[in-house]
PDB file of C-alpha atoms in Angstrom:
ATOM      1  CA  MET A1249     -93.693 -30.475  -6.128  1.00  0.00           C
ATOM      2  CA  LYS A1250     -90.060 -29.775  -6.886  1.00  0.00           C
ATOM      3  CA  ILE A1251     -87.258 -31.894  -5.468  1.00  0.00           C
ATOM      4  CA  ILE A1252     -84.318 -30.094  -3.852  1.00  0.00           C
ATOM      5  CA  CYS A1253     -80.872 -31.272  -4.951  1.00  0.00           C
ATOM      6  CA  LYS A1254     -78.947 -32.430  -1.885  1.00  0.00           C
ATOM      7  CA  ASN A1255     -75.665 -31.272  -3.394  1.00  0.00           C
ATOM      8  CA  CYS A1256     -76.343 -27.672  -4.510  1.00  0.00           C
ATOM      9  CA  GLU A1257     -79.908 -27.192  -3.165  1.00  0.00           C
ATOM     10  CA  THR A1258     -81.310 -26.297  -6.583  1.00  0.00           C
ATOM     11  CA  PRO A1259     -85.056 -27.046  -7.052  1.00  0.00           C
ATOM     12  CA  ASN A1260     -85.691 -29.652  -9.786  1.00  0.00           C
ATOM     13  CA  TYR A1261     -88.851 -31.034 -11.352  1.00  0.00           C
ATOM     14  CA  PRO A1262     -89.855 -34.569 -10.226  1.00  0.00           C
ATOM     15  CA  ASP A1263     -89.191 -36.058 -13.670  1.00  0.00           C
ATOM     16  CA  PHE A1264     -85.570 -34.850 -13.617  1.00  0.00           C
ATOM     17  CA  ASN A1265     -83.089 -37.679 -13.056  1.00  0.00           C
ATOM     18  CA  TYR A1266     -80.156 -35.303 -12.697  1.00  0.00           C
ATOM     19  CA  CYS A1267     -79.854 -31.838 -11.216  1.00  0.00           C
ATOM     20  CA  SER A1268     -80.058 -29.078 -13.822  1.00  0.00           C
ATOM     21  CA  ASN A1269     -77.341 -27.148 -11.999  1.00  0.00           C
ATOM     22  CA  CYS A1270     -74.677 -29.608 -10.819  1.00  0.00           C
ATOM     23  CA  SER A1271     -75.634 -32.844 -12.672  1.00  0.00           C
ATOM     24  CA  GLN A1272     -75.826 -34.939  -9.504  1.00  0.00           C
ATOM     25  CA  LYS A1273     -78.590 -37.537  -9.308  1.00  0.00           C
ATOM     26  CA  VAL A1274     -81.772 -36.049  -7.887  1.00  0.00           C
ATOM     27  CA  ASN A1275     -83.016 -39.265  -6.262  1.00  0.00           C
ATOM     28  CA  LEU A1276     -80.222 -40.648  -4.128  1.00  0.00           C
ATOM     29  CA  HIS A1277     -80.089 -43.907  -2.189  1.00  0.00           C
ATOM     30  CA  ARG A1278     -78.325 -44.421   1.085  1.00  0.00           C
ATOM     31  CA  ILE A1279     -74.699 -45.420   0.674  1.00  0.00           C
ATOM     32  CA  ASN A1280     -74.226 -49.197   0.800  1.00  0.00           C
ATOM     33  CA  PRO A1281     -71.735 -51.731  -0.635  1.00  0.00           C
ATOM     34  CA  HIS A1282     -73.793 -52.099  -3.814  1.00  0.00           C
ATOM     35  CA  GLU A1283     -73.768 -48.335  -4.358  1.00  0.00           C
ATOM     36  CA  ILE A1284     -69.985 -48.156  -3.900  1.00  0.00           C
ATOM     37  CA  LEU A1285     -69.391 -51.107  -6.243  1.00  0.00           C
ATOM     38  CA  HIS A1286     -71.696 -49.578  -8.849  1.00  0.00           C
ATOM     39  CA  GLU A1287     -69.785 -46.280  -8.742  1.00  0.00           C
ATOM     40  CA  VAL A1288     -66.444 -48.064  -9.130  1.00  0.00           C
ATOM     41  CA  VAL A1289     -67.649 -50.105 -12.103  1.00  0.00           C
ATOM     42  CA  HIS A1290     -69.280 -47.027 -13.632  1.00  0.00           C
ATOM     43  CA  TYR A1291     -66.066 -44.998 -13.188  1.00  0.00           C
ATOM     44  CA  PHE A1292     -63.965 -47.509 -15.098  1.00  0.00           C
ATOM     45  CA  THR A1293     -66.387 -48.814 -17.699  1.00  0.00           C
ATOM     46  CA  HIS A1294     -68.905 -46.066 -18.475  1.00  0.00           C
ATOM     47  CA  ALA A1295     -69.281 -45.925 -22.247  1.00  0.00           C
ATOM     48  CA  ASP A1296     -68.496 -42.233 -22.717  1.00  0.00           C
ATOM     49  CA  LYS A1297     -65.397 -41.942 -20.540  1.00  0.00           C
ATOM     50  CA  GLY A1298     -64.379 -45.325 -19.082  1.00  0.00           C
ATOM     51  CA  ILE A1299     -60.697 -46.184 -18.868  1.00  0.00           C
ATOM     52  CA  PHE A1300     -61.128 -49.405 -20.862  1.00  0.00           C
ATOM     53  CA  GLN A1301     -62.809 -47.403 -23.602  1.00  0.00           C
ATOM     54  CA  LEU A1302     -59.876 -44.979 -23.442  1.00  0.00           C
ATOM     55  CA  ILE A1303     -57.283 -47.764 -23.714  1.00  0.00           C
ATOM     56  CA  ARG A1304     -59.123 -49.146 -26.740  1.00  0.00           C
ATOM     57  CA  ASP A1305     -59.198 -45.700 -28.356  1.00  0.00           C
ATOM     58  CA  LEU A1306     -55.527 -45.045 -27.567  1.00  0.00           C
ATOM     59  CA  THR A1307     -54.759 -48.346 -29.274  1.00  0.00           C
ATOM     60  CA  LEU A1308     -56.848 -47.766 -32.381  1.00  0.00           C
ATOM     61  CA  LYS A1309     -57.030 -43.967 -32.680  1.00  0.00           C
ATOM     62  CA  ASN A1310     -54.109 -42.830 -30.443  1.00  0.00           C
ATOM     63  CA  GLY A1311     -53.433 -39.156 -31.363  1.00  0.00           C
ATOM     64  CA  ILE A1312     -57.023 -38.513 -32.383  1.00  0.00           C
ATOM     65  CA  VAL A1313     -58.013 -39.025 -28.737  1.00  0.00           C
ATOM     66  CA  ALA A1314     -55.789 -36.149 -27.587  1.00  0.00           C
ATOM     67  CA  LYS A1315     -56.896 -33.955 -30.507  1.00  0.00           C
ATOM     68  CA  GLU A1316     -60.592 -34.416 -29.726  1.00  0.00           C
ATOM     69  CA  TYR A1317     -60.100 -33.957 -25.986  1.00  0.00           C
ATOM     70  CA  ILE A1318     -58.101 -30.733 -26.411  1.00  0.00           C
ATOM     71  CA  ASN A1319     -60.556 -29.413 -29.007  1.00  0.00           C
ATOM     72  CA  GLY A1320     -63.492 -29.743 -26.633  1.00  0.00           C
ATOM     73  CA  LYS A1321     -64.745 -33.332 -26.349  1.00  0.00           C
ATOM     74  CA  ARG A1322     -63.933 -33.497 -22.616  1.00  0.00           C
ATOM     75  CA  LYS A1323     -66.822 -35.732 -21.560  1.00  0.00           C
ATOM     76  CA  LYS A1324     -66.073 -38.346 -24.207  1.00  0.00           C
ATOM     77  CA  TYR A1325     -62.784 -39.547 -22.729  1.00  0.00           C
ATOM     78  CA  PHE A1326     -61.318 -40.578 -19.408  1.00  0.00           C
ATOM     79  CA  PRO A1327     -59.383 -37.487 -18.149  1.00  0.00           C
ATOM     80  CA  PRO A1328     -55.654 -37.485 -19.075  1.00  0.00           C
ATOM     81  CA  LEU A1329     -54.308 -36.664 -15.605  1.00  0.00           C
ATOM     82  CA  ASN A1330     -56.483 -39.349 -13.985  1.00  0.00           C
ATOM     83  CA  PHE A1331     -55.233 -41.833 -16.579  1.00  0.00           C
ATOM     84  CA  PHE A1332     -51.596 -40.886 -16.060  1.00  0.00           C
ATOM     85  CA  LEU A1333     -51.860 -41.115 -12.261  1.00  0.00           C
ATOM     86  CA  LEU A1334     -53.722 -44.420 -12.468  1.00  0.00           C
ATOM     87  CA  VAL A1335     -50.966 -45.867 -14.668  1.00  0.00           C
ATOM     88  CA  ALA A1336     -48.440 -44.588 -12.112  1.00  0.00           C
ATOM     89  CA  ALA A1337     -50.362 -46.335  -9.320  1.00  0.00           C
ATOM     90  CA  ILE A1338     -50.422 -49.622 -11.281  1.00  0.00           C
ATOM     91  CA  PHE A1339     -46.692 -49.337 -11.869  1.00  0.00           C
ATOM     92  CA  VAL A1340     -45.923 -48.573  -8.195  1.00  0.00           C
ATOM     93  CA  PHE A1341     -48.020 -51.559  -7.108  1.00  0.00           C
ATOM     94  CA  ILE A1342     -46.261 -53.946  -9.509  1.00  0.00           C
ATOM     95  CA  SER A1343     -42.780 -52.580  -8.795  1.00  0.00           C
ATOM     96  CA  ASN A1344     -43.264 -53.153  -5.062  1.00  0.00           C
ATOM     97  CA  ILE A1345     -44.127 -56.826  -5.423  1.00  0.00           C
ATOM     98  CA  PRO A1346     -41.274 -58.612  -3.588  1.00  0.00           C
ATOM     99  CA  LYS A1347     -38.790 -60.229  -5.942  1.00  0.00           C
ATOM    100  CA  GLU A1348     -35.882 -62.432  -4.957  1.00  0.00           C
ATOM    101  CA  THR A1349     -32.634 -60.981  -6.276  1.00  0.00           C
ATOM    102  CA  PRO A1350     -29.477 -62.914  -5.398  1.00  0.00           C
ATOM    103  CA  PRO A1351     -26.631 -60.726  -4.100  1.00  0.00           C
ATOM    104  CA  ILE A1352     -23.914 -60.005  -6.624  1.00  0.00           C
ATOM    105  CA  ASP A1353     -20.356 -60.982  -5.785  1.00  0.00           C
ATOM    106  CA  ILE A1354     -18.448 -57.978  -7.163  1.00  0.00           C
ATOM    107  CA  PRO A1355     -14.911 -59.528  -7.102  1.00  0.00           C
ATOM    108  CA  LYS A1356     -16.228 -62.729  -8.708  1.00  0.00           C
ATOM    109  CA  GLU A1357     -18.162 -60.902 -11.418  1.00  0.00           C
ATOM    110  CA  ASN A1358     -15.212 -58.611 -12.204  1.00  0.00           C
ATOM    111  CA  GLN A1359     -12.135 -60.786 -12.548  1.00  0.00           C
ATOM    112  CA  GLU A1360      -9.899 -57.818 -13.427  1.00  0.00           C
ATOM    113  CA  LEU A1361     -10.024 -56.746  -9.776  1.00  0.00           C
ATOM    114  CA  SER A1362      -7.706 -59.625  -8.883  1.00  0.00           C
ATOM    115  CA  ALA A1363      -4.908 -57.947 -10.865  1.00  0.00           C
ATOM    116  CA  ILE A1364      -4.998 -54.818  -8.644  1.00  0.00           C
ATOM    117  CA  SER A1365      -2.392 -55.111  -5.905  1.00  0.00           C
ATOM    118  CA  ASP A1366      -3.067 -51.821  -4.086  1.00  0.00           C
ATOM    119  CA  PRO A1367      -5.776 -52.649  -1.467  1.00  0.00           C
ATOM    120  CA  ILE A1368      -6.929 -49.016  -1.157  1.00  0.00           C
ATOM    121  CA  GLN A1369      -7.321 -48.614  -4.905  1.00  0.00           C
ATOM    122  CA  LYS A1370      -9.043 -51.999  -5.109  1.00  0.00           C
ATOM    123  CA  GLU A1371     -11.505 -50.998  -2.372  1.00  0.00           C
ATOM    124  CA  LYS A1372     -12.364 -47.771  -4.198  1.00  0.00           C
ATOM    125  CA  ILE A1373     -13.056 -49.635  -7.436  1.00  0.00           C
ATOM    126  CA  ILE A1374     -15.202 -52.214  -5.610  1.00  0.00           C
ATOM    127  CA  HIS A1375     -17.289 -49.377  -4.125  1.00  0.00           C
ATOM    128  CA  LEU A1376     -17.631 -47.910  -7.595  1.00  0.00           C
ATOM    129  CA  TYR A1377     -18.936 -51.237  -8.937  1.00  0.00           C
ATOM    130  CA  GLU A1378     -21.307 -51.524  -5.977  1.00  0.00           C
ATOM    131  CA  ARG A1379     -22.758 -48.074  -6.661  1.00  0.00           C
ATOM    132  CA  LYS A1380     -23.120 -49.026 -10.310  1.00  0.00           C
ATOM    133  CA  GLU A1381     -25.014 -52.232  -9.441  1.00  0.00           C
ATOM    134  CA  LYS A1382     -27.307 -50.335  -7.080  1.00  0.00           C
ATOM    135  CA  MET A1383     -28.054 -47.769  -9.741  1.00  0.00           C
ATOM    136  CA  LEU A1384     -28.715 -50.445 -12.370  1.00  0.00           C
ATOM    137  CA  HIS A1385     -31.069 -52.142  -9.929  1.00  0.00           C
ATOM    138  CA  PHE A1386     -32.853 -48.814  -9.410  1.00  0.00           C
ATOM    139  CA  MET A1387     -33.188 -48.290 -13.162  1.00  0.00           C
ATOM    140  CA  ARG A1388     -34.545 -51.797 -13.726  1.00  0.00           C
ATOM    141  CA  LYS A1389     -37.066 -51.463 -10.906  1.00  0.00           C
ATOM    142  CA  TYR A1390     -38.143 -47.902 -11.639  1.00  0.00           C
ATOM    143  CA  SER A1391     -37.712 -47.691 -15.410  1.00  0.00           C
ATOM    144  CA  ASN A1392     -41.336 -46.625 -15.831  1.00  0.00           C
ATOM    145  CA  LEU A1393     -40.907 -43.934 -13.173  1.00  0.00           C
ATOM    146  CA  MET A1394     -37.962 -42.537 -15.119  1.00  0.00           C
ATOM    147  CA  ALA A1395     -40.089 -42.615 -18.264  1.00  0.00           C
ATOM    148  CA  MET A1396     -42.818 -40.660 -16.458  1.00  0.00           C
ATOM    149  CA  MET A1397     -40.291 -38.054 -15.382  1.00  0.00           C
ATOM    150  CA  ALA A1398     -39.612 -37.449 -19.091  1.00  0.00           C
ATOM    151  CA  LEU A1399     -43.134 -36.086 -19.624  1.00  0.00           C
ATOM    152  CA  PRO A1400     -42.369 -32.326 -19.191  1.00  0.00           C
ATOM    153  CA  LEU A1401     -39.312 -32.566 -21.444  1.00  0.00           C
ATOM    154  CA  THR A1402     -41.116 -34.623 -24.088  1.00  0.00           C
ATOM    155  CA  ALA A1403     -43.998 -32.143 -24.163  1.00  0.00           C
ATOM    156  CA  PHE A1404     -41.509 -29.275 -24.445  1.00  0.00           C
ATOM    157  CA  PHE A1405     -39.807 -30.794 -27.502  1.00  0.00           C
ATOM    158  CA  PHE A1406     -43.094 -31.430 -29.286  1.00  0.00           C
ATOM    159  CA  TRP A1407     -44.263 -27.897 -28.454  1.00  0.00           C
ATOM    160  CA  LEU A1408     -40.958 -26.489 -29.748  1.00  0.00           C
ATOM    161  CA  PHE A1409     -41.009 -28.462 -33.006  1.00  0.00           C
ATOM    162  CA  TYR A1410     -44.701 -27.808 -33.649  1.00  0.00           C
ATOM    163  CA  LYS A1411     -45.128 -24.204 -32.479  1.00  0.00           C
ATOM    164  CA  LYS A1412     -46.889 -23.307 -35.750  1.00  0.00           C
ATOM    165  CA  GLN A1413     -49.731 -25.698 -34.931  1.00  0.00           C
ATOM    166  CA  ASN A1414     -51.134 -23.257 -32.328  1.00  0.00           C
ATOM    167  CA  TYR A1415     -51.167 -25.755 -29.467  1.00  0.00           C
ATOM    168  CA  ASN A1416     -49.723 -24.330 -26.256  1.00  0.00           C
ATOM    169  CA  TYR A1417     -47.315 -26.179 -23.963  1.00  0.00           C
ATOM    170  CA  THR A1418     -50.048 -27.337 -21.567  1.00  0.00           C
ATOM    171  CA  GLU A1419     -52.009 -28.862 -24.441  1.00  0.00           C
ATOM    172  CA  HIS A1420     -48.906 -30.760 -25.543  1.00  0.00           C
ATOM    173  CA  LEU A1421     -48.551 -31.849 -21.905  1.00  0.00           C
ATOM    174  CA  VAL A1422     -52.096 -33.241 -21.986  1.00  0.00           C
ATOM    175  CA  ALA A1423     -51.324 -35.094 -25.223  1.00  0.00           C
ATOM    176  CA  GLY A1424     -48.154 -36.427 -23.575  1.00  0.00           C
ATOM    177  CA  MET A1425     -50.125 -37.790 -20.612  1.00  0.00           C
ATOM    178  CA  TYR A1426     -52.191 -39.918 -22.951  1.00  0.00           C
ATOM    179  CA  MET A1427     -49.230 -40.864 -25.164  1.00  0.00           C
ATOM    180  CA  LEU A1428     -46.655 -41.615 -22.470  1.00  0.00           C
ATOM    181  CA  GLY A1429     -49.213 -43.126 -20.090  1.00  0.00           C
ATOM    182  CA  TYR A1430     -50.251 -45.640 -22.751  1.00  0.00           C
ATOM    183  CA  CYS A1431     -46.622 -46.565 -23.499  1.00  0.00           C
ATOM    184  CA  ILE A1432     -45.879 -47.132 -19.810  1.00  0.00           C
ATOM    185  CA  LEU A1433     -49.040 -49.208 -19.438  1.00  0.00           C
ATOM    186  CA  VAL A1434     -47.996 -51.397 -22.388  1.00  0.00           C
ATOM    187  CA  ASN A1435     -44.511 -51.730 -20.914  1.00  0.00           C
ATOM    188  CA  THR A1436     -45.873 -52.730 -17.501  1.00  0.00           C
ATOM    189  CA  LEU A1437     -48.585 -55.135 -18.629  1.00  0.00           C
ATOM    190  CA  LEU A1438     -47.166 -56.505 -21.896  1.00  0.00           C
ATOM    191  CA  ILE A1439     -43.453 -55.929 -22.543  1.00  0.00           C
ATOM    192  CA  LEU A1440     -42.319 -56.774 -19.011  1.00  0.00           C
ATOM    193  CA  PRO A1441     -44.292 -60.069 -18.811  1.00  0.00           C
ATOM    194  CA  ILE A1442     -43.025 -61.072 -22.289  1.00  0.00           C
ATOM    195  CA  SER A1443     -39.455 -60.324 -21.182  1.00  0.00           C
ATOM    196  CA  LEU A1444     -39.904 -62.462 -18.078  1.00  0.00           C
ATOM    197  CA  LEU A1445     -41.556 -65.259 -20.078  1.00  0.00           C
ATOM    198  CA  PHE A1446     -38.716 -65.463 -22.589  1.00  0.00           C
ATOM    199  CA  HIS A1447     -36.001 -64.684 -20.006  1.00  0.00           C
ATOM    200  CA  LEU A1448     -34.867 -61.552 -21.829  1.00  0.00           C
ATOM    201  CA  SER A1449     -32.251 -59.403 -20.143  1.00  0.00           C
ATOM    202  CA  SER A1450     -33.111 -55.926 -18.878  1.00  0.00           C
ATOM    203  CA  LYS A1451     -31.198 -54.457 -21.844  1.00  0.00           C
ATOM    204  CA  TYR A1452     -33.467 -56.195 -24.372  1.00  0.00           C
ATOM    205  CA  GLN A1453     -36.524 -55.221 -22.352  1.00  0.00           C
ATOM    206  CA  ALA A1454     -35.404 -51.575 -22.384  1.00  0.00           C
ATOM    207  CA  LEU A1455     -34.739 -51.811 -26.133  1.00  0.00           C
ATOM    208  CA  LEU A1456     -38.233 -53.177 -26.797  1.00  0.00           C
ATOM    209  CA  PHE A1457     -39.731 -50.382 -24.723  1.00  0.00           C
ATOM    210  CA  LEU A1458     -37.734 -47.692 -26.554  1.00  0.00           C
ATOM    211  CA  LEU A1459     -38.647 -49.089 -29.982  1.00  0.00           C
ATOM    212  CA  PHE A1460     -42.323 -49.238 -29.020  1.00  0.00           C
ATOM    213  CA  GLN A1461     -42.128 -45.675 -27.673  1.00  0.00           C
ATOM    214  CA  LEU A1462     -40.576 -44.438 -30.897  1.00  0.00           C
ATOM    215  CA  PHE A1463     -43.231 -46.171 -33.024  1.00  0.00           C
ATOM    216  CA  TYR A1464     -46.155 -45.011 -30.855  1.00  0.00           C
ATOM    217  CA  PHE A1465     -44.910 -41.428 -30.395  1.00  0.00           C
ATOM    218  CA  THR A1466     -44.489 -41.076 -34.156  1.00  0.00           C
ATOM    219  CA  LEU A1467     -47.947 -42.428 -35.016  1.00  0.00           C
ATOM    220  CA  PHE A1468     -49.573 -40.539 -32.129  1.00  0.00           C
ATOM    221  CA  TYR A1469     -48.326 -37.097 -33.176  1.00  0.00           C
ATOM    222  CA  TYR A1470     -48.839 -37.789 -36.845  1.00  0.00           C
ATOM    223  CA  ARG A1471     -52.541 -38.331 -36.117  1.00  0.00           C
ATOM    224  CA  PHE A1472     -52.753 -35.729 -33.342  1.00  0.00           C
ATOM    225  CA  LEU A1473     -51.732 -33.008 -35.790  1.00  0.00           C
ATOM    226  CA  ASN A1474     -53.891 -34.509 -38.554  1.00  0.00           C
ATOM    227  CA  LYS A1475     -51.011 -34.815 -41.014  1.00  0.00           C
ATOM    228  CA  SER A1476     -51.156 -36.832 -44.221  1.00  0.00           C
ATOM    229  CA  THR A1477     -47.786 -36.594 -45.978  1.00  0.00           C
ATOM    230  CA  LYS A1478     -44.678 -38.735 -45.710  1.00  0.00           C
ATOM    231  CA  LEU A1479     -42.649 -35.634 -44.889  1.00  0.00           C
ATOM    232  CA  GLN A1480     -44.812 -34.917 -41.858  1.00  0.00           C
ATOM    233  CA  LEU A1481     -44.538 -38.552 -40.806  1.00  0.00           C
ATOM    234  CA  ALA A1482     -40.752 -38.251 -41.033  1.00  0.00           C
ATOM    235  CA  LYS A1483     -40.883 -35.060 -38.937  1.00  0.00           C
ATOM    236  CA  ALA A1484     -42.967 -36.823 -36.268  1.00  0.00           C
ATOM    237  CA  PHE A1485     -40.435 -39.668 -36.266  1.00  0.00           C
ATOM    238  CA  ALA A1486     -37.465 -37.262 -35.993  1.00  0.00           C
ATOM    239  CA  THR A1487     -39.098 -35.268 -33.184  1.00  0.00           C
ATOM    240  CA  SER A1488     -39.961 -38.452 -31.285  1.00  0.00           C
ATOM    241  CA  ALA A1489     -36.439 -39.811 -31.706  1.00  0.00           C
ATOM    242  CA  PHE A1490     -34.906 -36.508 -30.631  1.00  0.00           C
ATOM    243  CA  GLY A1491     -37.051 -36.373 -27.470  1.00  0.00           C
ATOM    244  CA  ILE A1492     -36.282 -39.979 -26.515  1.00  0.00           C
ATOM    245  CA  ILE A1493     -32.539 -39.590 -27.189  1.00  0.00           C
ATOM    246  CA  ALA A1494     -32.381 -36.275 -25.290  1.00  0.00           C
ATOM    247  CA  TRP A1495     -34.024 -37.831 -22.242  1.00  0.00           C
ATOM    248  CA  GLY A1496     -31.712 -40.848 -22.545  1.00  0.00           C
ATOM    249  CA  ILE A1497     -28.681 -38.543 -22.513  1.00  0.00           C
ATOM    250  CA  ILE A1498     -29.968 -36.557 -19.528  1.00  0.00           C
ATOM    251  CA  SER A1499     -30.886 -39.642 -17.481  1.00  0.00           C
ATOM    252  CA  GLY A1500     -27.638 -41.394 -18.489  1.00  0.00           C
ATOM    253  CA  PHE A1501     -25.593 -38.381 -17.420  1.00  0.00           C
ATOM    254  CA  THR A1502     -27.453 -38.318 -14.095  1.00  0.00           C
ATOM    255  CA  VAL A1503     -26.837 -42.030 -13.528  1.00  0.00           C
ATOM    256  CA  ASN A1504     -23.128 -41.628 -14.285  1.00  0.00           C
ATOM    257  CA  ALA A1505     -22.966 -38.708 -11.857  1.00  0.00           C
ATOM    258  CA  TYR A1506     -24.583 -40.870  -9.172  1.00  0.00           C
ATOM    259  CA  VAL A1507     -22.150 -43.709  -9.779  1.00  0.00           C
ATOM    260  CA  SER A1508     -18.981 -41.634  -9.963  1.00  0.00           C
ATOM    261  CA  SER A1509     -19.763 -39.306  -7.056  1.00  0.00           C
ATOM    262  CA  GLY A1510     -21.357 -41.790  -4.691  1.00  0.00           C
ATOM    263  CA  PHE A1511     -24.455 -39.613  -4.491  1.00  0.00           C
ATOM    264  CA  TRP A1512     -26.529 -42.826  -4.298  1.00  0.00           C
ATOM    265  CA  GLY A1513     -25.701 -43.112  -0.604  1.00  0.00           C
ATOM    266  CA  MET A1514     -27.205 -39.690   0.007  1.00  0.00           C
ATOM    267  CA  ILE A1515     -30.569 -40.574  -1.561  1.00  0.00           C
ATOM    268  CA  GLN A1516     -31.050 -43.941   0.139  1.00  0.00           C
TER     269      GLN A1516
END
């Protein structure tokens, strides 16, 4: 007697564990806490596509992961968009943990203000410094978010520089989700704690992140495109550096526009 799949209503033989049409389990149990917990553990740790397996592969094989996924091995790896969104969720959770930040005394921190005799001019400059401090606070708190926003531009640069490789823009975007997602995960779970442990300033933390990005981007695309010469390694390095610098210029210009125009008050 055949068993009817409860998902797609396809008849299946009794010895089938999974539906031949939709791949859902044929013999289902009632939903209970154990079932939910099992699904969660399975989702993150299943050997052929668990996220921990993916993180290991992105550490050891990096660009090869994206190459195999794009070339057809879709079931082998945790999906790129799911990974990227999960990293974003981890970052949002950590960034919203309350942190005590003492208020900054602008006149005390900027002694040159005492030399300005015009009260109106002095007030304008103080407001400028205040906007600058607010923007710096935003950048420190949401540095990973800004890095995530670079994804479309980063993918565009790699697509532009490697058009002869026959990968379309969307495929470079998929590679970027793995590449950038891993970098942001390392920044959130490794670089940031190290910076806090050794009391490094936000500038040194940002520098460590940028250097790691440059190293990982270079190695990732070198392996993603299956290159083997020093010239191709240099090209991957140059393309990575160009993408990172271009995004730095764009985001820096935007920050300066916020500070100088007071646009920060409009987005609060």
